[in-house]
Amino acid sequence: MVVLDYKSAFLNAKQKTPIYCHPPAGIELLVDFISPKDCIVFDLNVYGTAKAPFDWYQLLTTSMVEKCDVKATELDPCLFITNTGVKIIVYMDDLYY
């Protein structure tokens, strides 16, 4: 069995809905153009949000289906089978095959 672990996988998927937050205390010392009253918008996912794993899964599965010609099984959406019979299991940011 081969295990592939994607480092910072959730950060690769685009946000479907924007996340807004206020800058943390002390950031005005690092960047001159941000004040504490400003708002920051995240374009990519961040760890800790509920949507980050789902967006990563959507990006990974659509890429695998389009580029690698694999099909998800009906019984388990995290189990993929190639035309040659290779089984790929997706668990969070890990791939097992």
mmCIF file of N, CA, C and O in Angstrom:
data_model
loop_
_atom_site.group_PDB
_atom_site.id
_atom_site.type_symbol
_atom_site.label_atom_id
_atom_site.label_comp_id
_atom_site.label_asym_id
_atom_site.label_seq_id
_atom_site.Cartn_x
_atom_site.Cartn_y
_atom_site.Cartn_z
ATOM 1 N N MET A 1 0.846 -1.181 0.000
ATOM 2 C CA MET A 1 0.000 0.000 0.000
ATOM 3 C C MET A 1 0.889 1.242 0.000
ATOM 4 O O MET A 1 1.863 1.315 0.724
ATOM 5 N N VAL A 2 0.535 2.182 -0.826
ATOM 6 C CA VAL A 2 1.258 3.446 -0.931
ATOM 7 C C VAL A 2 0.400 4.549 -0.319
ATOM 8 O O VAL A 2 -0.811 4.610 -0.552
ATOM 9 N N VAL A 3 1.026 5.406 0.479
ATOM 10 C CA VAL A 3 0.308 6.511 1.122
ATOM 11 C C VAL A 3 0.870 7.818 0.598
ATOM 12 O O VAL A 3 2.076 8.047 0.617
ATOM 13 N N LEU A 4 -0.005 8.681 0.108
ATOM 14 C CA LEU A 4 0.369 10.035 -0.310
ATOM 15 C C LEU A 4 -0.264 11.019 0.659
ATOM 16 O O LEU A 4 -1.469 10.988 0.884
ATOM 17 N N ASP A 5 0.562 11.866 1.243
ATOM 18 C CA ASP A 5 0.072 12.867 2.181
ATOM 19 C C ASP A 5 0.294 14.244 1.566
ATOM 20 O O ASP A 5 1.429 14.616 1.283
ATOM 21 N N TYR A 6 -0.769 14.973 1.338
ATOM 22 C CA TYR A 6 -0.671 16.317 0.776
ATOM 23 C C TYR A 6 -0.454 17.319 1.901
ATOM 24 O O TYR A 6 -1.287 17.464 2.788
ATOM 25 N N LYS A 7 0.675 17.987 1.862
ATOM 26 C CA LYS A 7 0.955 19.033 2.847
ATOM 27 C C LYS A 7 0.140 20.267 2.494
ATOM 28 O O LYS A 7 0.067 20.661 1.337
ATOM 29 N N SER A 8 -0.467 20.863 3.469
ATOM 30 C CA SER A 8 -1.314 22.056 3.308
ATOM 31 C C SER A 8 -2.353 21.870 2.207
ATOM 32 O O SER A 8 -2.558 22.736 1.367
ATOM 33 N N ALA A 9 -3.009 20.713 2.202
ATOM 34 C CA ALA A 9 -3.966 20.376 1.153
ATOM 35 C C ALA A 9 -5.161 21.317 1.144
ATOM 36 O O ALA A 9 -5.614 21.752 0.086
ATOM 37 N N PHE A 10 -5.686 21.630 2.310
ATOM 38 C CA PHE A 10 -6.898 22.453 2.372
ATOM 39 C C PHE A 10 -6.664 23.853 1.837
ATOM 40 O O PHE A 10 -7.592 24.526 1.405
ATOM 41 N N LEU A 11 -5.431 24.302 1.851
ATOM 42 C CA LEU A 11 -5.130 25.651 1.371
ATOM 43 C C LEU A 11 -5.142 25.745 -0.146
ATOM 44 O O LEU A 11 -5.121 26.841 -0.702
ATOM 45 N N ASN A 12 -5.178 24.619 -0.846
ATOM 46 C CA ASN A 12 -5.156 24.621 -2.307
ATOM 47 C C ASN A 12 -6.523 24.851 -2.930
ATOM 48 O O ASN A 12 -6.622 25.227 -4.090
ATOM 49 N N ALA A 13 -7.573 24.586 -2.202
ATOM 50 C CA ALA A 13 -8.922 24.721 -2.754
ATOM 51 C C ALA A 13 -9.414 26.158 -2.607
ATOM 52 O O ALA A 13 -9.192 26.808 -1.594
ATOM 53 N N LYS A 14 -10.076 26.636 -3.638
ATOM 54 C CA LYS A 14 -10.654 27.981 -3.608
ATOM 55 C C LYS A 14 -11.874 28.023 -2.696
ATOM 56 O O LYS A 14 -12.613 27.056 -2.602
ATOM 57 N N GLN A 15 -12.086 29.155 -2.073
ATOM 58 C CA GLN A 15 -13.273 29.375 -1.249
ATOM 59 C C GLN A 15 -14.498 29.539 -2.134
ATOM 60 O O GLN A 15 -14.453 30.268 -3.116
ATOM 61 N N LYS A 16 -15.572 28.885 -1.794
ATOM 62 C CA LYS A 16 -16.839 29.091 -2.507
ATOM 63 C C LYS A 16 -17.555 30.317 -1.961
ATOM 64 O O LYS A 16 -18.172 31.076 -2.696
ATOM 65 N N THR A 17 -17.466 30.502 -0.661
ATOM 66 C CA THR A 17 -18.043 31.681 -0.015
ATOM 67 C C THR A 17 -16.911 32.424 0.687
ATOM 68 O O THR A 17 -16.046 31.794 1.302
ATOM 69 N N PRO A 18 -16.884 33.734 0.601
ATOM 70 C CA PRO A 18 -15.769 34.478 1.198
ATOM 71 C C PRO A 18 -15.798 34.435 2.727
ATOM 72 O O PRO A 18 -16.855 34.332 3.341
ATOM 73 N N ILE A 19 -14.621 34.486 3.314
ATOM 74 C CA ILE A 19 -14.474 34.551 4.766
ATOM 75 C C ILE A 19 -13.890 35.921 5.089
ATOM 76 O O ILE A 19 -12.844 36.300 4.562
ATOM 77 N N TYR A 20 -14.570 36.641 5.961
ATOM 78 C CA TYR A 20 -14.121 37.961 6.375
ATOM 79 C C TYR A 20 -13.699 37.908 7.841
ATOM 80 O O TYR A 20 -14.320 37.220 8.644
ATOM 81 N N CYS A 21 -12.631 38.616 8.172
ATOM 82 C CA CYS A 21 -12.235 38.717 9.577
ATOM 83 C C CYS A 21 -11.469 40.017 9.780
ATOM 84 O O CYS A 21 -10.969 40.624 8.835
ATOM 85 N N HIS A 22 -11.402 40.414 11.027
ATOM 86 C CA HIS A 22 -10.607 41.583 11.377
ATOM 87 C C HIS A 22 -9.161 41.138 11.552
ATOM 88 O O HIS A 22 -8.907 40.014 11.975
ATOM 89 N N PRO A 23 -8.212 42.006 11.231
ATOM 90 C CA PRO A 23 -6.811 41.610 11.399
ATOM 91 C C PRO A 23 -6.487 41.399 12.875
ATOM 92 O O PRO A 23 -7.044 42.079 13.740
ATOM 93 N N PRO A 24 -5.620 40.457 13.184
ATOM 94 C CA PRO A 24 -5.252 40.227 14.578
ATOM 95 C C PRO A 24 -4.461 41.401 15.143
ATOM 96 O O PRO A 24 -3.878 42.193 14.398
ATOM 97 N N ALA A 25 -4.439 41.483 16.442
ATOM 98 C CA ALA A 25 -3.717 42.577 17.112
ATOM 99 C C ALA A 25 -2.234 42.482 16.776
ATOM 100 O O ALA A 25 -1.656 41.402 16.747
ATOM 101 N N GLY A 26 -1.626 43.613 16.491
ATOM 102 C CA GLY A 26 -0.208 43.661 16.191
ATOM 103 C C GLY A 26 0.132 43.588 14.725
ATOM 104 O O GLY A 26 1.282 43.784 14.358
ATOM 105 N N ILE A 27 -0.830 43.322 13.864
ATOM 106 C CA ILE A 27 -0.511 43.219 12.435
ATOM 107 C C ILE A 27 -0.217 44.591 11.832
ATOM 108 O O ILE A 27 0.498 44.700 10.847
ATOM 109 N N GLU A 28 -0.722 45.652 12.450
ATOM 110 C CA GLU A 28 -0.437 46.980 11.911
ATOM 111 C C GLU A 28 1.041 47.320 12.041
ATOM 112 O O GLU A 28 1.553 48.186 11.340
ATOM 113 N N LEU A 29 1.757 46.608 12.912
ATOM 114 C CA LEU A 29 3.198 46.824 13.020
ATOM 115 C C LEU A 29 3.935 46.203 11.831
ATOM 116 O O LEU A 29 5.015 46.653 11.459
ATOM 117 N N LEU A 30 3.361 45.174 11.240
ATOM 118 C CA LEU A 30 4.010 44.484 10.122
ATOM 119 C C LEU A 30 3.689 45.097 8.770
ATOM 120 O O LEU A 30 4.533 45.141 7.894
ATOM 121 N N VAL A 31 2.452 45.548 8.606
ATOM 122 C CA VAL A 31 2.012 46.079 7.326
ATOM 123 C C VAL A 31 1.448 47.473 7.565
ATOM 124 O O VAL A 31 0.568 47.660 8.391
ATOM 125 N N ASP A 32 1.938 48.448 6.822
ATOM 126 C CA ASP A 32 1.555 49.837 7.057
ATOM 127 C C ASP A 32 0.132 50.161 6.618
ATOM 128 O O ASP A 32 -0.520 51.008 7.197
ATOM 129 N N PHE A 33 -0.369 49.481 5.589
ATOM 130 C CA PHE A 33 -1.640 49.892 4.998
ATOM 131 C C PHE A 33 -2.857 49.210 5.625
ATOM 132 O O PHE A 33 -3.970 49.430 5.185
ATOM 133 N N ILE A 34 -2.684 48.392 6.656
ATOM 134 C CA ILE A 34 -3.824 47.750 7.317
ATOM 135 C C ILE A 34 -4.010 48.381 8.681
ATOM 136 O O ILE A 34 -3.085 48.458 9.477
ATOM 137 N N SER A 35 -5.221 48.823 8.942
ATOM 138 C CA SER A 35 -5.541 49.365 10.261
ATOM 139 C C SER A 35 -6.439 48.372 10.997
ATOM 140 O O SER A 35 -7.051 47.502 10.380
ATOM 141 N N PRO A 36 -6.564 48.477 12.318
ATOM 142 C CA PRO A 36 -7.414 47.547 13.074
ATOM 143 C C PRO A 36 -8.886 47.597 12.677
ATOM 144 O O PRO A 36 -9.626 46.654 12.938
ATOM 145 N N LYS A 37 -9.329 48.658 12.029
ATOM 146 C CA LYS A 37 -10.729 48.764 11.614
ATOM 147 C C LYS A 37 -10.987 48.094 10.272
ATOM 148 O O LYS A 37 -12.132 47.916 9.887
ATOM 149 N N ASP A 38 -9.939 47.746 9.540
ATOM 150 C CA ASP A 38 -10.091 47.106 8.245
ATOM 151 C C ASP A 38 -10.595 45.677 8.385
ATOM 152 O O ASP A 38 -10.618 45.107 9.470
ATOM 153 N N CYS A 39 -10.984 45.116 7.252
ATOM 154 C CA CYS A 39 -11.462 43.742 7.194
ATOM 155 C C CYS A 39 -10.632 42.983 6.166
ATOM 156 O O CYS A 39 -10.324 43.507 5.103
ATOM 157 N N ILE A 40 -10.262 41.743 6.493
ATOM 158 C CA ILE A 40 -9.467 40.908 5.600
ATOM 159 C C ILE A 40 -10.382 39.874 4.961
ATOM 160 O O ILE A 40 -11.241 39.303 5.615
ATOM 161 N N VAL A 41 -10.193 39.629 3.650
ATOM 162 C CA VAL A 41 -10.963 38.617 2.933
ATOM 163 C C VAL A 41 -9.998 37.519 2.501
ATOM 164 O O VAL A 41 -8.957 37.792 1.911
ATOM 165 N N PHE A 42 -10.358 36.269 2.789
ATOM 166 C CA PHE A 42 -9.545 35.122 2.389
ATOM 167 C C PHE A 42 -10.040 34.599 1.047
ATOM 168 O O PHE A 42 -11.221 34.325 0.877
ATOM 169 N N ASP A 43 -9.128 34.436 0.085
ATOM 170 C CA ASP A 43 -9.471 33.861 -1.216
ATOM 171 C C ASP A 43 -9.382 32.338 -1.189
ATOM 172 O O ASP A 43 -10.137 31.658 -1.863
ATOM 173 N N LEU A 44 -8.437 31.807 -0.440
ATOM 174 C CA LEU A 44 -8.251 30.367 -0.333
ATOM 175 C C LEU A 44 -8.765 29.888 1.014
ATOM 176 O O LEU A 44 -8.965 30.673 1.934
ATOM 177 N N ASN A 45 -8.954 28.594 1.128
ATOM 178 C CA ASN A 45 -9.426 28.028 2.377
ATOM 179 C C ASN A 45 -8.382 28.159 3.472
ATOM 180 O O ASN A 45 -7.189 28.250 3.199
ATOM 181 N N VAL A 46 -8.836 28.134 4.697
ATOM 182 C CA VAL A 46 -7.956 28.138 5.857
ATOM 183 C C VAL A 46 -8.328 26.947 6.729
ATOM 184 O O VAL A 46 -9.472 26.499 6.746
ATOM 185 N N TYR A 47 -7.330 26.418 7.430
ATOM 186 C CA TYR A 47 -7.594 25.313 8.346
ATOM 187 C C TYR A 47 -8.501 25.779 9.474
ATOM 188 O O TYR A 47 -8.425 26.913 9.916
ATOM 189 N N GLY A 48 -9.379 24.900 9.907
ATOM 190 C CA GLY A 48 -10.269 25.215 11.017
ATOM 191 C C GLY A 48 -11.669 25.589 10.588
ATOM 192 O O GLY A 48 -12.562 25.625 11.429
ATOM 193 N N THR A 49 -11.889 25.865 9.314
ATOM 194 C CA THR A 49 -13.244 26.160 8.862
ATOM 195 C C THR A 49 -13.939 24.852 8.492
ATOM 196 O O THR A 49 -13.295 23.865 8.132
ATOM 197 N N ALA A 50 -15.242 24.855 8.580
ATOM 198 C CA ALA A 50 -16.012 23.643 8.293
ATOM 199 C C ALA A 50 -15.999 23.295 6.808
ATOM 200 O O ALA A 50 -16.114 22.126 6.443
ATOM 201 N N LYS A 51 -15.866 24.285 5.946
ATOM 202 C CA LYS A 51 -15.933 24.052 4.497
ATOM 203 C C LYS A 51 -14.596 23.642 3.886
ATOM 204 O O LYS A 51 -14.566 23.161 2.758
ATOM 205 N N ALA A 52 -13.497 23.811 4.576
ATOM 206 C CA ALA A 52 -12.183 23.527 3.997
ATOM 207 C C ALA A 52 -12.035 22.071 3.556
ATOM 208 O O ALA A 52 -11.602 21.818 2.427
ATOM 209 N N PRO A 53 -12.379 21.071 4.372
ATOM 210 C CA PRO A 53 -12.250 19.689 3.892
ATOM 211 C C PRO A 53 -13.165 19.382 2.711
ATOM 212 O O PRO A 53 -12.768 18.668 1.787
ATOM 213 N N PHE A 54 -14.368 19.924 2.731
ATOM 214 C CA PHE A 54 -15.311 19.669 1.641
ATOM 215 C C PHE A 54 -14.818 20.278 0.335
ATOM 216 O O PHE A 54 -14.877 19.635 -0.716
ATOM 217 N N ASP A 55 -14.330 21.509 0.375
ATOM 218 C CA ASP A 55 -13.817 22.152 -0.840
ATOM 219 C C ASP A 55 -12.598 21.416 -1.379
ATOM 220 O O ASP A 55 -12.438 21.271 -2.592
ATOM 221 N N TRP A 56 -11.729 20.933 -0.493
ATOM 222 C CA TRP A 56 -10.571 20.157 -0.922
ATOM 223 C C TRP A 56 -11.021 18.849 -1.576
ATOM 224 O O TRP A 56 -10.500 18.444 -2.607
ATOM 225 N N TYR A 57 -12.007 18.190 -0.977
ATOM 226 C CA TYR A 57 -12.518 16.932 -1.538
ATOM 227 C C TYR A 57 -13.115 17.171 -2.922
ATOM 228 O O TYR A 57 -12.885 16.390 -3.839
ATOM 229 N N GLN A 58 -13.867 18.254 -3.087
ATOM 230 C CA GLN A 58 -14.445 18.567 -4.394
ATOM 231 C C GLN A 58 -13.356 18.810 -5.437
ATOM 232 O O GLN A 58 -13.441 18.321 -6.562
ATOM 233 N N LEU A 59 -12.342 19.561 -5.078
ATOM 234 C CA LEU A 59 -11.233 19.836 -6.008
ATOM 235 C C LEU A 59 -10.502 18.549 -6.368
ATOM 236 O O LEU A 59 -10.222 18.286 -7.544
ATOM 237 N N LEU A 60 -10.210 17.731 -5.376
ATOM 238 C CA LEU A 60 -9.478 16.489 -5.619
ATOM 239 C C LEU A 60 -10.281 15.522 -6.473
ATOM 240 O O LEU A 60 -9.768 14.960 -7.441
ATOM 241 N N THR A 61 -11.537 15.309 -6.145
ATOM 242 C CA THR A 61 -12.334 14.330 -6.883
ATOM 243 C C THR A 61 -12.608 14.773 -8.314
ATOM 244 O O THR A 61 -12.538 13.952 -9.227
ATOM 245 N N THR A 62 -12.892 16.036 -8.529
ATOM 246 C CA THR A 62 -13.113 16.479 -9.907
ATOM 247 C C THR A 62 -11.832 16.360 -10.731
ATOM 248 O O THR A 62 -11.882 15.978 -11.896
ATOM 249 N N SER A 63 -10.687 16.645 -10.117
ATOM 250 C CA SER A 63 -9.411 16.495 -10.836
ATOM 251 C C SER A 63 -9.125 15.040 -11.144
ATOM 252 O O SER A 63 -8.666 14.706 -12.234
ATOM 253 N N MET A 64 -9.408 14.158 -10.177
ATOM 254 C CA MET A 64 -9.149 12.734 -10.392
ATOM 255 C C MET A 64 -10.066 12.159 -11.464
ATOM 256 O O MET A 64 -9.626 11.377 -12.311
ATOM 257 N N VAL A 65 -11.315 12.550 -11.459
ATOM 258 C CA VAL A 65 -12.264 12.019 -12.448
ATOM 259 C C VAL A 65 -11.934 12.539 -13.845
ATOM 260 O O VAL A 65 -11.959 11.788 -14.815
ATOM 261 N N GLU A 66 -11.615 13.829 -13.961
ATOM 262 C CA GLU A 66 -11.342 14.416 -15.269
ATOM 263 C C GLU A 66 -9.989 14.006 -15.843
ATOM 264 O O GLU A 66 -9.879 13.679 -17.014
ATOM 265 N N LYS A 67 -8.944 14.004 -15.012
ATOM 266 C CA LYS A 67 -7.588 13.793 -15.527
ATOM 267 C C LYS A 67 -7.101 12.359 -15.425
ATOM 268 O O LYS A 67 -6.286 11.923 -16.224
ATOM 269 N N CYS A 68 -7.561 11.622 -14.424
ATOM 270 C CA CYS A 68 -7.037 10.265 -14.208
ATOM 271 C C CYS A 68 -8.032 9.186 -14.600
ATOM 272 O O CYS A 68 -7.715 8.001 -14.480
ATOM 273 N N ASP A 69 -9.213 9.565 -15.014
ATOM 274 C CA ASP A 69 -10.235 8.624 -15.474
ATOM 275 C C ASP A 69 -10.551 7.562 -14.420
ATOM 276 O O ASP A 69 -10.503 6.369 -14.675
ATOM 277 N N VAL A 70 -10.849 8.010 -13.205
ATOM 278 C CA VAL A 70 -11.284 7.110 -12.137
ATOM 279 C C VAL A 70 -12.749 7.361 -11.854
ATOM 280 O O VAL A 70 -13.297 8.417 -12.207
ATOM 281 N N LYS A 71 -13.387 6.416 -11.212
ATOM 282 C CA LYS A 71 -14.802 6.549 -10.880
ATOM 283 C C LYS A 71 -14.993 6.293 -9.402
ATOM 284 O O LYS A 71 -14.414 5.354 -8.837
ATOM 285 N N ALA A 72 -15.819 7.117 -8.766
ATOM 286 C CA ALA A 72 -16.152 6.908 -7.364
ATOM 287 C C ALA A 72 -17.186 5.798 -7.261
ATOM 288 O O ALA A 72 -18.064 5.674 -8.111
ATOM 289 N N THR A 73 -17.060 4.991 -6.226
ATOM 290 C CA THR A 73 -18.039 3.928 -6.027
ATOM 291 C C THR A 73 -19.308 4.516 -5.424
ATOM 292 O O THR A 73 -19.274 5.560 -4.769
ATOM 293 N N GLU A 74 -20.427 3.855 -5.670
ATOM 294 C CA GLU A 74 -21.698 4.345 -5.129
ATOM 295 C C GLU A 74 -21.808 4.091 -3.637
ATOM 296 O O GLU A 74 -22.446 4.851 -2.918
ATOM 297 N N LEU A 75 -21.195 3.018 -3.167
ATOM 298 C CA LEU A 75 -21.287 2.665 -1.760
ATOM 299 C C LEU A 75 -20.493 3.615 -0.869
ATOM 300 O O LEU A 75 -20.951 3.995 0.208
ATOM 301 N N ASP A 76 -19.311 4.013 -1.324
ATOM 302 C CA ASP A 76 -18.447 4.895 -0.539
ATOM 303 C C ASP A 76 -17.872 5.961 -1.466
ATOM 304 O O ASP A 76 -17.084 5.650 -2.355
ATOM 305 N N PRO A 77 -18.227 7.231 -1.280
ATOM 306 C CA PRO A 77 -17.732 8.284 -2.178
ATOM 307 C C PRO A 77 -16.238 8.576 -2.020
ATOM 308 O O PRO A 77 -15.671 9.307 -2.813
ATOM 309 N N CYS A 78 -15.597 8.000 -1.009
ATOM 310 C CA CYS A 78 -14.158 8.198 -0.817
ATOM 311 C C CYS A 78 -13.330 7.064 -1.400
ATOM 312 O O CYS A 78 -12.112 7.054 -1.273
ATOM 313 N N LEU A 79 -13.986 6.096 -2.032
ATOM 314 C CA LEU A 79 -13.301 4.983 -2.672
ATOM 315 C C LEU A 79 -13.435 5.129 -4.181
ATOM 316 O O LEU A 79 -14.540 5.208 -4.708
ATOM 317 N N PHE A 80 -12.294 5.176 -4.856
ATOM 318 C CA PHE A 80 -12.254 5.344 -6.305
ATOM 319 C C PHE A 80 -11.603 4.113 -6.925
ATOM 320 O O PHE A 80 -10.693 3.527 -6.347
ATOM 321 N N ILE A 81 -12.065 3.749 -8.112
ATOM 322 C CA ILE A 81 -11.507 2.603 -8.827
ATOM 323 C C ILE A 81 -11.149 3.046 -10.247
ATOM 324 O O ILE A 81 -11.953 3.689 -10.923
ATOM 325 N N THR A 82 -9.935 2.689 -10.667
ATOM 326 C CA THR A 82 -9.489 3.011 -12.017
ATOM 327 C C THR A 82 -9.961 1.933 -12.978
ATOM 328 O O THR A 82 -10.484 0.904 -12.563
ATOM 329 N N ASN A 83 -9.752 2.166 -14.261
ATOM 330 C CA ASN A 83 -10.124 1.173 -15.276
ATOM 331 C C ASN A 83 -9.304 -0.109 -15.156
ATOM 332 O O ASN A 83 -9.742 -1.178 -15.558
ATOM 333 N N THR A 84 -8.097 0.002 -14.604
ATOM 334 C CA THR A 84 -7.236 -1.177 -14.444
ATOM 335 C C THR A 84 -7.491 -1.910 -13.135
ATOM 336 O O THR A 84 -6.833 -2.903 -12.856
ATOM 337 N N GLY A 85 -8.417 -1.420 -12.321
ATOM 338 C CA GLY A 85 -8.770 -2.091 -11.071
ATOM 339 C C GLY A 85 -8.036 -1.588 -9.847
ATOM 340 O O GLY A 85 -8.204 -2.134 -8.758
ATOM 341 N N VAL A 86 -7.222 -0.554 -9.975
ATOM 342 C CA VAL A 86 -6.518 0.006 -8.821
ATOM 343 C C VAL A 86 -7.523 0.758 -7.956
ATOM 344 O O VAL A 86 -8.310 1.552 -8.455
ATOM 345 N N LYS A 87 -7.482 0.493 -6.656
ATOM 346 C CA LYS A 87 -8.388 1.155 -5.718
ATOM 347 C C LYS A 87 -7.660 2.292 -5.032
ATOM 348 O O LYS A 87 -6.537 2.131 -4.553
ATOM 349 N N ILE A 88 -8.297 3.464 -4.972
ATOM 350 C CA ILE A 88 -7.732 4.641 -4.323
ATOM 351 C C ILE A 88 -8.710 5.069 -3.228
ATOM 352 O O ILE A 88 -9.890 5.273 -3.488
ATOM 353 N N ILE A 89 -8.187 5.201 -2.025
ATOM 354 C CA ILE A 89 -9.007 5.643 -0.893
ATOM 355 C C ILE A 89 -8.574 7.053 -0.519
ATOM 356 O O ILE A 89 -7.384 7.327 -0.363
ATOM 357 N N VAL A 90 -9.539 7.943 -0.353
ATOM 358 C CA VAL A 90 -9.276 9.320 0.047
ATOM 359 C C VAL A 90 -9.736 9.486 1.487
ATOM 360 O O VAL A 90 -10.896 9.226 1.813
ATOM 361 N N TYR A 91 -8.818 9.882 2.359
ATOM 362 C CA TYR A 91 -9.147 10.161 3.752
ATOM 363 C C TYR A 91 -8.513 11.493 4.123
ATOM 364 O O TYR A 91 -7.282 11.600 4.223
ATOM 365 N N MET A 92 -9.324 12.493 4.311
ATOM 366 C CA MET A 92 -8.896 13.864 4.605
ATOM 367 C C MET A 92 -7.901 14.328 3.541
ATOM 368 O O MET A 92 -8.290 14.524 2.415
ATOM 369 N N ASP A 93 -6.623 14.482 3.889
ATOM 370 C CA ASP A 93 -5.646 14.927 2.895
ATOM 371 C C ASP A 93 -4.664 13.812 2.521
ATOM 372 O O ASP A 93 -3.579 14.059 2.034
ATOM 373 N N ASP A 94 -5.069 12.552 2.745
ATOM 374 C CA ASP A 94 -4.253 11.396 2.422
ATOM 375 C C ASP A 94 -4.899 10.561 1.322
ATOM 376 O O ASP A 94 -6.114 10.446 1.269
ATOM 377 N N LEU A 95 -4.065 9.994 0.464
ATOM 378 C CA LEU A 95 -4.515 9.057 -0.568
ATOM 379 C C LEU A 95 -3.826 7.726 -0.315
ATOM 380 O O LEU A 95 -2.615 7.675 -0.116
ATOM 381 N N TYR A 96 -4.597 6.663 -0.309
ATOM 382 C CA TYR A 96 -4.079 5.308 -0.142
ATOM 383 C C TYR A 96 -4.389 4.526 -1.411
ATOM 384 O O TYR A 96 -5.524 4.530 -1.876
ATOM 385 N N TYR A 97 -3.401 3.839 -1.950
ATOM 386 C CA TYR A 97 -3.647 2.965 -3.092
ATOM 387 C C TYR A 97 -2.694 1.804 -3.095
ATOM 388 O O TYR A 97 -1.705 1.779 -2.396
#
